[in-house]
Coordinates of C-alpha atoms in Angstrom, one line a residue:
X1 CA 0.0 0.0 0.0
X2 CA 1.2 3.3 -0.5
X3 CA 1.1 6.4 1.7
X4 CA -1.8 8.5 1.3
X5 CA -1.4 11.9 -0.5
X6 CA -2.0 15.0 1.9
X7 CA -4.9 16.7 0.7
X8 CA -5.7 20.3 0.9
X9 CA -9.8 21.5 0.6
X10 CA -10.4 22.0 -2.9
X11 CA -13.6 24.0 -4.5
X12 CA -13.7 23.4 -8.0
X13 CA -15.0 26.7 -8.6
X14 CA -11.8 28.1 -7.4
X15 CA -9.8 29.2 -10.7
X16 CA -6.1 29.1 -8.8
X17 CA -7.0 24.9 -8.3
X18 CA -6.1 24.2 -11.9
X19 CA -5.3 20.9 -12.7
X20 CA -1.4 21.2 -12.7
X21 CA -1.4 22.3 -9.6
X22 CA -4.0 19.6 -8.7
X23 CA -2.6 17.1 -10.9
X24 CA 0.7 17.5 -9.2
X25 CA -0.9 17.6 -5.5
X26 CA -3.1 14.8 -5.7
X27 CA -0.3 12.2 -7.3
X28 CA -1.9 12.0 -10.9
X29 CA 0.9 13.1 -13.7
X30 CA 3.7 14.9 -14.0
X31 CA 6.3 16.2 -16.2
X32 CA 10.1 15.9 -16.4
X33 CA 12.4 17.9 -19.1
X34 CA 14.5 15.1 -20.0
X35 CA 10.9 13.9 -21.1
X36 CA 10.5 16.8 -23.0
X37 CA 7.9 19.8 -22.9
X38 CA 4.4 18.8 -23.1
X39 CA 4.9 15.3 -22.6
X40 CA 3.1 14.2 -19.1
X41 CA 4.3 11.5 -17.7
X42 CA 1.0 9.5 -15.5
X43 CA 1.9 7.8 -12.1
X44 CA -0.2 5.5 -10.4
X45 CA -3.3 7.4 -9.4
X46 CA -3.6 9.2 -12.7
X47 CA -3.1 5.9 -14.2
X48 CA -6.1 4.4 -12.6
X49 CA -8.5 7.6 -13.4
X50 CA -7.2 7.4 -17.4
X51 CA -7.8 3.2 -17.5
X52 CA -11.0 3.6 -16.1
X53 CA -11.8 6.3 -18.2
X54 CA -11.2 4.1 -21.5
X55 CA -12.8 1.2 -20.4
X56 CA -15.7 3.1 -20.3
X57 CA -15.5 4.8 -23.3
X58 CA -14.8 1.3 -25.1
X59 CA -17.7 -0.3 -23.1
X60 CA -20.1 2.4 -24.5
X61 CA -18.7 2.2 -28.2
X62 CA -19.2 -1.2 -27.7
X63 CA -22.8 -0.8 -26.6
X64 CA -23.2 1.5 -29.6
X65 CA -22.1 -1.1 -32.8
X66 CA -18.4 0.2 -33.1
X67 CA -15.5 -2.5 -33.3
X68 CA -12.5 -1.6 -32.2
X69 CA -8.7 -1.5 -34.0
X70 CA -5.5 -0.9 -33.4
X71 CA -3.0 1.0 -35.9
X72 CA 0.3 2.5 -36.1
X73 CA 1.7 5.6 -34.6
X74 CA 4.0 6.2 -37.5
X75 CA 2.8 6.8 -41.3
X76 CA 4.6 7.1 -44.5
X77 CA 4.5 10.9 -45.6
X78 CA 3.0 10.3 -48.7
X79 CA -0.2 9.1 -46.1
X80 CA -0.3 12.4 -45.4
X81 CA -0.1 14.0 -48.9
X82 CA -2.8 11.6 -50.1
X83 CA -5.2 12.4 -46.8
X84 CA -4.2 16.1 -47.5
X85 CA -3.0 16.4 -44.2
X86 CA 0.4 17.4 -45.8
X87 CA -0.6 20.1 -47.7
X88 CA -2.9 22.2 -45.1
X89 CA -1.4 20.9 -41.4
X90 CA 1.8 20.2 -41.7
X91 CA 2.6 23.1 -39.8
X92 CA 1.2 21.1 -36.7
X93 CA 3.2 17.6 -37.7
X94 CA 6.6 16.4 -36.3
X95 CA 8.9 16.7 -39.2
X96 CA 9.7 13.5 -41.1
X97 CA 12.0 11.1 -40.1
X98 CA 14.6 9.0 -42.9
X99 CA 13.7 5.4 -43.0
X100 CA 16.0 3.5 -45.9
X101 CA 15.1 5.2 -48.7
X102 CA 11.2 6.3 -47.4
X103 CA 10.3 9.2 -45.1
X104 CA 7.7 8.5 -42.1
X105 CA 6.0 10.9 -40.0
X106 CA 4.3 10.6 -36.4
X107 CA 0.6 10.8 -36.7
X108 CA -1.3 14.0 -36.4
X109 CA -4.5 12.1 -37.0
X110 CA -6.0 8.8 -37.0
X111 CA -8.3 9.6 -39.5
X112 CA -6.0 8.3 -42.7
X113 CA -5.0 5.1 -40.9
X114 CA -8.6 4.6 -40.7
X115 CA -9.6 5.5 -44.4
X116 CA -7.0 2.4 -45.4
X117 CA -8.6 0.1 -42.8
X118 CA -12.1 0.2 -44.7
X119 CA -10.1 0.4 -48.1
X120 CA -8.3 -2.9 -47.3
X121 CA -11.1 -5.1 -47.4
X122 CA -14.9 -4.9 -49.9
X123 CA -17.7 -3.3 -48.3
X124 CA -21.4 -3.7 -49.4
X125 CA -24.1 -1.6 -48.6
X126 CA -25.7 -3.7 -46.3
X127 CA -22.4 -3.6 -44.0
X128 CA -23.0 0.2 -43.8
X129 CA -22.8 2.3 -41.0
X130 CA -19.7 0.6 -40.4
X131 CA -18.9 2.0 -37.2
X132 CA -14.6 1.8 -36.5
X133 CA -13.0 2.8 -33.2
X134 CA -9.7 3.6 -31.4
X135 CA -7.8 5.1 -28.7
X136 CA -4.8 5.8 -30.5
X137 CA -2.1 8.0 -29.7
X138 CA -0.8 11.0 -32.0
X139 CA 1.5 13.7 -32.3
X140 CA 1.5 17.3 -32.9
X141 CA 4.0 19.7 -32.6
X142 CA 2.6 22.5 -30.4
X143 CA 4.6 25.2 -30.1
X144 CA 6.0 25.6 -26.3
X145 CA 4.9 28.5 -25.4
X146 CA 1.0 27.2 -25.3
X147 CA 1.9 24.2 -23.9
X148 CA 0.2 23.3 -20.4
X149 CA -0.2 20.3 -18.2
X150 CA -2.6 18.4 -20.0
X151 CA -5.0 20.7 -22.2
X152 CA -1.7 21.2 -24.6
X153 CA 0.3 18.4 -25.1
X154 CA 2.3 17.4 -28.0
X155 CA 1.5 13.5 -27.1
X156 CA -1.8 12.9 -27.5
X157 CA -4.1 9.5 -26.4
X158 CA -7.2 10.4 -28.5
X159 CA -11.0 8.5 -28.2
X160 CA -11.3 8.4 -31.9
X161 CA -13.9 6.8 -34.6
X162 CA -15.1 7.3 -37.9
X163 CA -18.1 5.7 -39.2
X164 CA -18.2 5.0 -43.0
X165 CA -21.7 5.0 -44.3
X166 CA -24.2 5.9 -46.9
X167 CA -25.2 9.7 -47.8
X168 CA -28.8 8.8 -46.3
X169 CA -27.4 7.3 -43.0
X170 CA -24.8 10.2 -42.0
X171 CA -27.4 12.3 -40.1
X172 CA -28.6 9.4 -37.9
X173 CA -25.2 8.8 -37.2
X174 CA -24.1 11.9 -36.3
X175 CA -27.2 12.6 -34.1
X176 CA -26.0 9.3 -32.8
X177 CA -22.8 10.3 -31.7
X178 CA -24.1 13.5 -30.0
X179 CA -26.4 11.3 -28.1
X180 CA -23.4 9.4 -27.0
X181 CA -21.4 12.8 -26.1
X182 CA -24.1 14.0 -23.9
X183 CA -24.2 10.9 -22.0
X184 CA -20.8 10.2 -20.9
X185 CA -21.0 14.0 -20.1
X186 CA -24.2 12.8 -17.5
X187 CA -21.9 9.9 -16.4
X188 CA -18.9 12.0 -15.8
X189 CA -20.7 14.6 -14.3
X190 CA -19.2 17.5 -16.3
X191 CA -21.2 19.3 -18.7
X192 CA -21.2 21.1 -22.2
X193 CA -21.1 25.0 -22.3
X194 CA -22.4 25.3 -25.7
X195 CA -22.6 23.6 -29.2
X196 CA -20.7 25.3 -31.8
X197 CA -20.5 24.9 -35.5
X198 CA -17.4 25.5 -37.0
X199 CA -17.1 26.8 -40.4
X200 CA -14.2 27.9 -42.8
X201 CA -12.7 31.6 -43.0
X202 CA -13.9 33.0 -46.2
X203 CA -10.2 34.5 -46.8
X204 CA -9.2 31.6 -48.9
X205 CA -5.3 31.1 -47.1
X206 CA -5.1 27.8 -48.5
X207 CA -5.9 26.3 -45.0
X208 CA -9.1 24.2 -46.3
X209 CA -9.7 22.2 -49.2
X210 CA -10.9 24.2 -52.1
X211 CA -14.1 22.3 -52.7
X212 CA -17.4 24.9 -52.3
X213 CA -19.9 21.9 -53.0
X214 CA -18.3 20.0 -50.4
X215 CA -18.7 22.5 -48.0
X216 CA -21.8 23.3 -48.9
X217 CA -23.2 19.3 -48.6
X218 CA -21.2 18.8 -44.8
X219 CA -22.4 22.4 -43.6
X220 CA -26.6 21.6 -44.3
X221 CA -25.7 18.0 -43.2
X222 CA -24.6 19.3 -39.7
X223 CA -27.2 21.7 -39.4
X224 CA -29.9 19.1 -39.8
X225 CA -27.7 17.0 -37.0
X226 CA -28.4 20.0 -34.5
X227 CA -31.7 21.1 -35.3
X228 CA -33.4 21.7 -32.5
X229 CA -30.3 22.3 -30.1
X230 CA -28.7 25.8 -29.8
X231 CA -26.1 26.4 -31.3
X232 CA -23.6 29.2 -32.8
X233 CA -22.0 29.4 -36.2
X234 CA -17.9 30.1 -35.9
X235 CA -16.0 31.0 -38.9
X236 CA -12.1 29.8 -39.2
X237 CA -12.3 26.6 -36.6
X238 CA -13.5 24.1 -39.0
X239 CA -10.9 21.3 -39.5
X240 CA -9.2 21.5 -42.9
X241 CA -11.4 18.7 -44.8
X242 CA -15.0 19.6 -43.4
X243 CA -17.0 21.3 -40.9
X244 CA -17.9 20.0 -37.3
X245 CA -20.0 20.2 -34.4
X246 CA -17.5 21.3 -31.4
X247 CA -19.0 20.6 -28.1
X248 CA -17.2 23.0 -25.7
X249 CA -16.4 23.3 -22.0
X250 CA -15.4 26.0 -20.0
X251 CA -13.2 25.8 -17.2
X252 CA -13.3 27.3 -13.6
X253 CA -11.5 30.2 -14.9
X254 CA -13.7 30.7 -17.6
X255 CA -11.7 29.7 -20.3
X256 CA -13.4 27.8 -23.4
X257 CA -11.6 24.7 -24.9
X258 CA -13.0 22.3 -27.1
X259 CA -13.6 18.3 -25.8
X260 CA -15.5 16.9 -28.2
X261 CA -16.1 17.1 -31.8
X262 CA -18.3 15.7 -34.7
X263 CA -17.3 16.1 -38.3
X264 CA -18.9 15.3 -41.5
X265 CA -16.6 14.2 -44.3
X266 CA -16.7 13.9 -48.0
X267 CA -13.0 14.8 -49.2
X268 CA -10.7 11.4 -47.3
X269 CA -13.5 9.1 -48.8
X270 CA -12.4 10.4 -52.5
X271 CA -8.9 11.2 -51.8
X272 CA -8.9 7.5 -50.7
X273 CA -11.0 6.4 -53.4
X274 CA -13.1 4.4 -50.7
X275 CA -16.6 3.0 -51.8
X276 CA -18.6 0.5 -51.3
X277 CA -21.6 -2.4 -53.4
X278 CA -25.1 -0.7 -53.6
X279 CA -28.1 -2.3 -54.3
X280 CA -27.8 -1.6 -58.2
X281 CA -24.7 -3.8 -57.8
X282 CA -22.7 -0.1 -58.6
X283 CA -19.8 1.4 -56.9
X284 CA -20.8 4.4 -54.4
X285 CA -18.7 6.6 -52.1
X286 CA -19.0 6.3 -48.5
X287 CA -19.9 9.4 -46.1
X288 CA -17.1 9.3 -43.2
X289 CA -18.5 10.6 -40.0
X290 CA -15.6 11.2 -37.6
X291 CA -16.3 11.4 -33.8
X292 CA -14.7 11.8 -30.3
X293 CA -16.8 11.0 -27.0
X294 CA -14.7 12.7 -24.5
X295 CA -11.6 14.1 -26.8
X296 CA -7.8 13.1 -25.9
X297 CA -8.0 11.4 -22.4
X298 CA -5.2 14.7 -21.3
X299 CA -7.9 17.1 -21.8
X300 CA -10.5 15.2 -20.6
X301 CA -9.1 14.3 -17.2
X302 CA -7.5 17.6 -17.1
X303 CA -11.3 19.1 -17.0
X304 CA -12.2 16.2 -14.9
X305 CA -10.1 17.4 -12.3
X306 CA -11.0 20.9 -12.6
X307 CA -15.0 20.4 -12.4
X308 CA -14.5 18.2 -9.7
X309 CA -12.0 19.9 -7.4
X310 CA -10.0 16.4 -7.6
X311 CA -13.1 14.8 -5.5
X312 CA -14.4 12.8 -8.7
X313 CA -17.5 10.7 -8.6
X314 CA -17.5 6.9 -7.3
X315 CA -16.4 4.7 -10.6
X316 CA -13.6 7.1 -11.3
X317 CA -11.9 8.0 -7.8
X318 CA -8.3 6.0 -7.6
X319 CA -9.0 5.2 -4.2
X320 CA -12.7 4.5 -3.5
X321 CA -12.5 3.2 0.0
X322 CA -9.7 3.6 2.7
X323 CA -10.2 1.5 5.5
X324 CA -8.6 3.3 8.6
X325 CA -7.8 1.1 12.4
X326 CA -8.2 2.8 15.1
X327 CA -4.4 1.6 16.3
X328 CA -2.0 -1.5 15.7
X329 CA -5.0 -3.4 17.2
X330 CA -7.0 -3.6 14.5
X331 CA -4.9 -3.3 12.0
X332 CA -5.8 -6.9 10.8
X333 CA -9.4 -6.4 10.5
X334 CA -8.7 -3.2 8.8
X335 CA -6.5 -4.9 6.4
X336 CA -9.4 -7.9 5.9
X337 CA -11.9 -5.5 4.7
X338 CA -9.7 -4.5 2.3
X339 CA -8.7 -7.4 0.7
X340 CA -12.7 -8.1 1.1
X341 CA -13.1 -5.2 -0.6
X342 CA -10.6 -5.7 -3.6
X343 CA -11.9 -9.1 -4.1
X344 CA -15.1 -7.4 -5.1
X345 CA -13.2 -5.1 -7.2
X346 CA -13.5 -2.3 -5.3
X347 CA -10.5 0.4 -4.9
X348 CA -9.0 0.1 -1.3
X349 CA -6.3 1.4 0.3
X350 CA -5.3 0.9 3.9
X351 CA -4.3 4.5 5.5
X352 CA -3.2 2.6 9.4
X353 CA -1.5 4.0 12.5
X354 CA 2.2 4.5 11.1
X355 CA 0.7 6.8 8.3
X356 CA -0.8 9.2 11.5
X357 CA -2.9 10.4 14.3
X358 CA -6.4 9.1 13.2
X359 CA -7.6 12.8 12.5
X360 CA -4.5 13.2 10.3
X361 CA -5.2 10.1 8.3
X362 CA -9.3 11.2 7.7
X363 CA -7.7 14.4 6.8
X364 CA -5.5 13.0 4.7
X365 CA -8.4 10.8 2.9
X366 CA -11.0 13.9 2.5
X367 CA -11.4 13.4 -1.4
X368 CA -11.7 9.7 -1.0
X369 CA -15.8 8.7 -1.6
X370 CA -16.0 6.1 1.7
X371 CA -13.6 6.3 5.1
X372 CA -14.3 3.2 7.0
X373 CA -12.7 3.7 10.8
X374 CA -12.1 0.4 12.6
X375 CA -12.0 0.4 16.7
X376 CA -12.3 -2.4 18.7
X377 CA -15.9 -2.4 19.2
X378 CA -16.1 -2.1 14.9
X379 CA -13.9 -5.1 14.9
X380 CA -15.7 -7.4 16.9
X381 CA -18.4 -6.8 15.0
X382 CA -17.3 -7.1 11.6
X383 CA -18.7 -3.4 11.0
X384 CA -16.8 -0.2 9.7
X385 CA -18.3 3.1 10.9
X386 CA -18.4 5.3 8.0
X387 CA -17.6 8.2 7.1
X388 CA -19.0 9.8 3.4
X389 CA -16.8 12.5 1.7
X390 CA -19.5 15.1 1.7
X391 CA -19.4 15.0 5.2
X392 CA -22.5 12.5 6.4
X393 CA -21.7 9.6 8.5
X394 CA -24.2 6.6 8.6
X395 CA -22.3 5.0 11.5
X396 CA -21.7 1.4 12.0
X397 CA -22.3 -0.6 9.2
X398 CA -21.9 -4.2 8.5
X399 CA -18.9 -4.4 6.6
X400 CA -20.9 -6.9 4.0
X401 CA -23.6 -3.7 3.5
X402 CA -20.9 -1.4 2.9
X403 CA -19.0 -3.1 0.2
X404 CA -22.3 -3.4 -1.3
X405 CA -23.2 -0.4 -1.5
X406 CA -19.9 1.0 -2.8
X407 CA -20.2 -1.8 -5.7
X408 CA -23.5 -0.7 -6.9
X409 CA -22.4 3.0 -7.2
X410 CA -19.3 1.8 -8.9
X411 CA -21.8 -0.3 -11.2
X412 CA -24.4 2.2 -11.8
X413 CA -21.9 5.4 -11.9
X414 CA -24.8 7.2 -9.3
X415 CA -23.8 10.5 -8.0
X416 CA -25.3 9.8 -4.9
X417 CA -22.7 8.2 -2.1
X418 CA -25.6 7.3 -0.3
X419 CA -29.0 6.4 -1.0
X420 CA -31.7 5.9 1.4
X421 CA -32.0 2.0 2.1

């Protein structure tokens, strides 16, 4: 077990409780510059809070119809110059490396890797939407200067997917993909400040593909995705090959980022010459939707910790139950329930009498969901009396009940630490 990390009141309204200073404080990531700028380095906490975070996104892609893939880090630059990622972003790419006689480049995207998935293998219409999913890393080279514990990072874990599918069937599956969006938002307990659709600057800098009828067919597409929802129209943010719905956050400070995004795309489907059988036994061109649940996993934890002042909810919390002995006596007990309480899958740690004074040690565990104090009385009992982070305390509770009840949050993400019985 390892010592608990002394924690300090948060309020996650509180601007100066960003999360690098939280991060940092509550054992989650940090950076080193032998690393490099903007490279984050997680430790164990932060680990936990990023797996958990991606099984959960992969459990509800699942749930949704998308299958899931791996691919490469690294793509050969002409990738890039067939995606056209070369010729309007290349500003943002690592430059490329020699290989024998080829150049390669670290991924800025996941999109191309994607394009040559579907393209590797014959697709009928009745395959369509065919829903593909990763959480890939990629690679951008942000300039230092903007660079900032995990909202900016040149290293990049992204909740990607692109779903290829008919013309008639993109608008369904866009709306789809908000709907997915605005529950893990519920589930995560963080919410979106506004929808925005972002357009291209009409100053024609080279930054977007020269196509007006593609514009034209992505832009009415995405406004029939949000009808009904407010949204506002933002010139100069669209990505280079379409527009997209940007579902933005603000921070405690006030400060607006983007999370997550859904795009309409018609120029990778013919730069890649992708297509698939229709019923007329023709060849047609695929409609690639590209969405993001909850972004790169940086960002999203980085807000994670900033909405929740570093006290997040039940299924995400490192620790989820400290058990804490009274002294050396019950120690043993103490260390029972926790094994009791692993076995079951449940995040335990035990905070005993070497770690502090038992104030110190509740002190010490105030972001943690459940405290469970063990005296003699507890012990002979097999009860825990508990302690809830919002400050209730239900007393002495069988230790059976307890575990019980932390599972079923943990199972059905519930906000409340303690519903009525």
């Amino acid at each position: 077990m390892h010592p608990m990390h002394p924690m300090h009141p948060l309020n996650p309204g509180d601007p100066q409780h960003d999360h690098r200073r939280l991060g940092r404080e509550l054992g989650l990531f940090d950076t080193d510059p032998l690393m490099g700028a903007g490279l984050p380095y997680w430790l164990p906490d932060g680990a936990v809070v990023r797996h958990v975070l991606e099984e959960y996104v992969r459990e509800a892609e699942r749930a949704a119809g998308y299958r899931h893939v791996y691919s490469p880090v690294l793509g050969k630059r002409e990738l890039y110059e067939i995606s056209g990622h070369w010729d309007h972003y290349c500003e943002d790419m690592f430059p490329p490396m020699r290989l024998g006689g080829e150049e390669v480049v670290l991924r800025p995207s996941l999109c191309p890797h994607h394009a040559l998935i579907y393209r590797s293998r014959a697709h009928s219409y009745r395959e369509l939407p065919l829903r593909m999913a990763e959480l890939g890393g990629m690679y951008r080279s942000e300039l230092s200067g903007v660079l900032g514990g995990l909202t900016r990072v040149r290293s990049i874990q992204l909740n990607d997917a692109h779903i290829f599918c008919t013309p008639e069937q993109a608008v369904d599956e866009a709306r789809a993909a908000l709907g997915l969006i605005r529950r893990a938002y519920d589930d995560l307990g963080i919410r979106a400040s506004r929808y925005r659709l972002s357009l291209p600057s009409g100053d024609g800098d080279g930054k977007y593909v020269p196509d007006p009828e593609l514009w034209r067919r992505a832009t009415a597409l995405l406004e029939e995705v949000l009808d009904g929802a407010e949204f506002e129209s933002v010139e100069g943010e669209a990505a280079f090959y379409g527009p997209k719905i940007d579902v933005q956050i603000t921070d405690p400070a006030g400060r607006e980022s983007t999370l997550s995004t859904v795009q309409i795309d018609f120029h990778q489907p013919e730069r890649f010459d992708l297509h698939y059988i229709g019923p007329d036994g023709a060849r047609h061109r695929p409609v690639m939707v590209h969405r993001s649940i909850i972004g790169s996993v940086e960002r999203a934890v980085a807000h994670l910790v900033e909405a929740h002042g570093g006290a997040f909810p039940v299924w995400l919390a490192p620790v989820q139950l400290v058990v804490l002995p009274v002294s050396e006596a019950q120690e043993e007990r103490a260390l029972d329930v926790v094994r009791r309480a692993e076995a079951r899958g449940i995040r335990a740690e035990l905070a005993g009498p070497g770690d502090g004074t038992l104030g110190a040690r509740i002190r010490a565990a105030r972001l943690v969901p459940y405290q469970a104090v063990i005296g003699e009385r507890e012990a002979g009992a097999d009860c825990a009396a508990v302690r809830l982070r919002d400050g209730r305390r239900p007393g002495a509770v069988p230790v059976g009940e307890l575990l019980e009840r932390i599972g079923a949050r943990d199972g059905d993400r519930g906000a409340e630490l303690w519903a009525a019985a």
